[in-house]
Amino acid sequence: MEESMTQHLIINDREKLIDQLMDQYGNAILHLAYSYVGNKEVAEDLTQDIFVKCYQRLDQYQNKSSLKTWLWKIAINHCKDYLRSWHYKHIVVSDEQDKQTSSRDNEVEQQVFQKYEDEHLVKTVFSLPDTYREVIYLFYFEERSIKEISNLTNVNQNTIKTRLKRAKEILKECLEV
C-alpha cells in the first residue's frame, strides 16, 4: 500500500483502511496467532482483538516502518501478552471439550500448514519453546529476514541468529529420533 495513500486513509477513512488491512493480512495474522496458541477459536479471538487494537492505535502509526510491519508487531505483542495472561495460565478445559477442541485443532493445523507436507516437522516446531518457535515460524513459514524478525520482536539480530541456530539444532535432534 502506498505510504501517502496510507496516511490519507489514516486521517480520513480509518474504517476503509482497516477493511483493507483485514482483507490483505487477516489470514496471515490468524495463522500467526494460531502458531502461538495452537487453538483455532482462541486464534480467531486474538485476530479480532489485534485488528481492534490496530484500529484504536492508527493515530499512533508514525511511518517508521511499513504498515504491515507495524501490524505484525501489534499481533506478536498481543499473542505474547495472551500467553502471559492469567486467563491462559488458569483456564482448565473439560475432557469432552478438550477432545472436541483437539479434533478441530488437528483439522485446522492441517489446513493452516497444508503447503507443508511433513506434519511431523510442524508438530515438532509447535513443541519448541516460545522463543525458538517464534523465530522458526517467522523465518521459515512467513519468510521474514533476520532484520525483520528483530524489528518485529524487539530482539537483537544476533540473538535472533542464535535462537534460530539453536532451534534448528533442537529440530534436528527431535527429527532424527
XYZ file of C-alpha atoms in Angstrom:
177
model
C 0.000 0.000 0.000
C 1.430 3.402 -0.982
C 2.525 5.472 2.042
C 0.827 8.755 1.025
C -2.407 6.857 0.450
C -1.968 5.151 3.825
C -1.547 8.498 5.597
C -4.628 9.834 3.805
C -6.687 6.816 4.890
C -5.425 7.030 8.494
C -6.591 10.617 8.677
C -9.780 10.447 6.605
C -11.129 6.905 6.406
C -9.924 4.602 9.165
C -12.677 2.042 8.523
C -11.662 1.670 4.884
C -8.015 1.222 5.885
C -8.864 -1.432 8.488
C -11.023 -3.260 5.934
C -8.096 -3.258 3.509
C -5.699 -4.490 6.190
C -8.097 -7.254 7.212
C -8.559 -8.356 3.606
C -4.837 -8.251 2.907
C -3.410 -9.671 6.135
C -6.302 -11.298 8.015
C -5.364 -14.898 7.208
C -1.676 -14.312 7.859
C -2.449 -12.783 11.264
C -4.794 -15.696 12.043
C -2.027 -18.170 11.169
C 0.441 -16.231 13.284
C -1.931 -16.225 16.280
C -2.565 -19.937 15.800
C 1.177 -20.586 15.797
C 1.322 -19.066 19.279
C -1.774 -20.605 20.892
C -2.472 -23.786 18.911
C -6.248 -23.329 19.198
C -8.477 -22.161 16.337
C -11.112 -20.387 18.434
C -8.573 -18.556 20.571
C -6.576 -17.605 17.452
C -9.741 -16.189 15.863
C -10.476 -14.166 19.009
C -6.894 -12.908 19.156
C -7.017 -11.935 15.481
C -10.160 -9.924 16.062
C -8.561 -8.253 19.105
C -5.455 -7.454 17.059
C -7.436 -5.603 14.401
C -9.401 -3.729 17.062
C -6.101 -2.674 18.656
C -4.785 -1.640 15.268
C -7.886 0.475 14.635
C -7.618 2.098 18.049
C -3.946 2.916 17.586
C -3.910 4.077 13.972
C -3.198 7.605 15.112
C -0.015 6.298 16.770
C 1.376 4.919 13.492
C 4.435 7.036 12.700
C 5.616 5.747 9.305
C 8.850 4.428 10.850
C 8.105 1.047 9.314
C 5.598 -0.277 6.827
C 2.006 -0.581 7.967
C 2.347 -4.352 7.569
C 5.350 -4.469 9.924
C 3.526 -2.258 12.420
C 0.510 -4.597 12.311
C 2.740 -7.655 12.804
C 4.356 -6.031 15.856
C 0.926 -5.457 17.359
C -0.025 -9.071 16.586
C 3.130 -10.608 18.063
C 2.941 -8.497 21.203
C -0.750 -9.257 21.653
C -0.138 -13.016 21.328
C 2.723 -12.860 23.814
C 0.556 -10.859 26.218
C -2.151 -13.500 25.923
C 0.326 -16.302 26.694
C 1.437 -14.392 29.807
C -2.136 -13.669 30.903
C -3.890 -15.156 33.914
C -6.656 -16.445 31.645
C -4.304 -18.553 29.555
C -2.444 -19.949 32.553
C -5.502 -20.799 34.677
C -8.353 -21.892 32.416
C -8.971 -25.643 32.533
C -10.705 -27.293 29.593
C -13.067 -30.177 30.317
C -12.163 -33.614 28.911
C -15.059 -33.587 26.446
C -14.290 -30.076 25.262
C -10.601 -30.975 25.112
C -11.357 -33.933 22.814
C -13.545 -31.782 20.552
C -11.023 -28.942 20.515
C -8.150 -31.321 19.889
C -10.008 -32.859 16.963
C -10.820 -29.444 15.491
C -7.280 -28.179 16.133
C -5.816 -31.085 14.179
C -8.061 -30.236 11.234
C -7.115 -26.562 11.457
C -3.423 -27.349 11.779
C -3.581 -29.413 8.596
C -5.399 -26.593 6.769
C -3.064 -23.898 8.048
C 0.031 -25.823 7.075
C -1.292 -27.741 4.086
C 1.524 -26.419 1.930
C 3.955 -28.135 4.299
C 3.825 -31.858 3.680
C 5.694 -33.015 6.747
C 3.217 -32.923 9.647
C 5.850 -34.303 11.993
C 8.004 -31.255 11.344
C 5.089 -28.915 12.084
C 4.285 -30.736 15.336
C 7.926 -30.622 16.331
C 8.056 -26.877 15.618
C 4.934 -26.414 17.783
C 6.587 -28.307 20.607
C 9.543 -25.893 20.696
C 9.748 -23.298 23.477
C 8.111 -19.977 22.516
C 11.328 -18.104 21.744
C 12.512 -20.787 19.305
C 9.082 -21.468 17.783
C 8.665 -17.753 17.131
C 11.885 -17.360 15.130
C 11.355 -20.620 13.219
C 7.804 -19.626 12.336
C 8.701 -16.112 11.235
C 11.857 -17.152 9.362
C 10.610 -20.245 7.516
C 6.821 -20.079 7.432
C 6.477 -16.311 6.981
C 9.811 -15.967 5.135
C 10.917 -12.972 7.215
C 14.538 -11.841 7.275
C 16.634 -11.776 10.466
C 16.367 -7.979 10.440
C 12.569 -8.067 10.078
C 12.246 -10.616 12.887
C 14.457 -8.424 15.049
C 12.248 -5.409 14.359
C 9.034 -7.355 14.947
C 10.139 -8.895 18.223
C 12.355 -6.078 19.539
C 15.189 -8.564 19.979
C 18.806 -8.022 18.846
C 19.649 -9.551 15.433
C 22.490 -11.624 16.910
C 20.079 -13.053 19.479
C 17.673 -13.924 16.655
C 20.501 -15.703 14.803
C 21.434 -17.613 17.954
C 17.830 -18.605 18.615
C 17.398 -19.684 15.012
C 20.568 -21.786 15.154
C 19.570 -23.383 18.461
C 16.036 -24.031 17.209
C 17.407 -25.791 14.126
C 19.669 -27.918 16.339
C 16.725 -28.909 18.545
C 14.605 -29.710 15.489
C 17.396 -31.808 14.021
C 17.739 -33.773 17.252
C 13.996 -34.325 17.520
C 13.560 -35.352 13.888
C 16.472 -37.806 13.910
C 14.974 -39.858 16.734
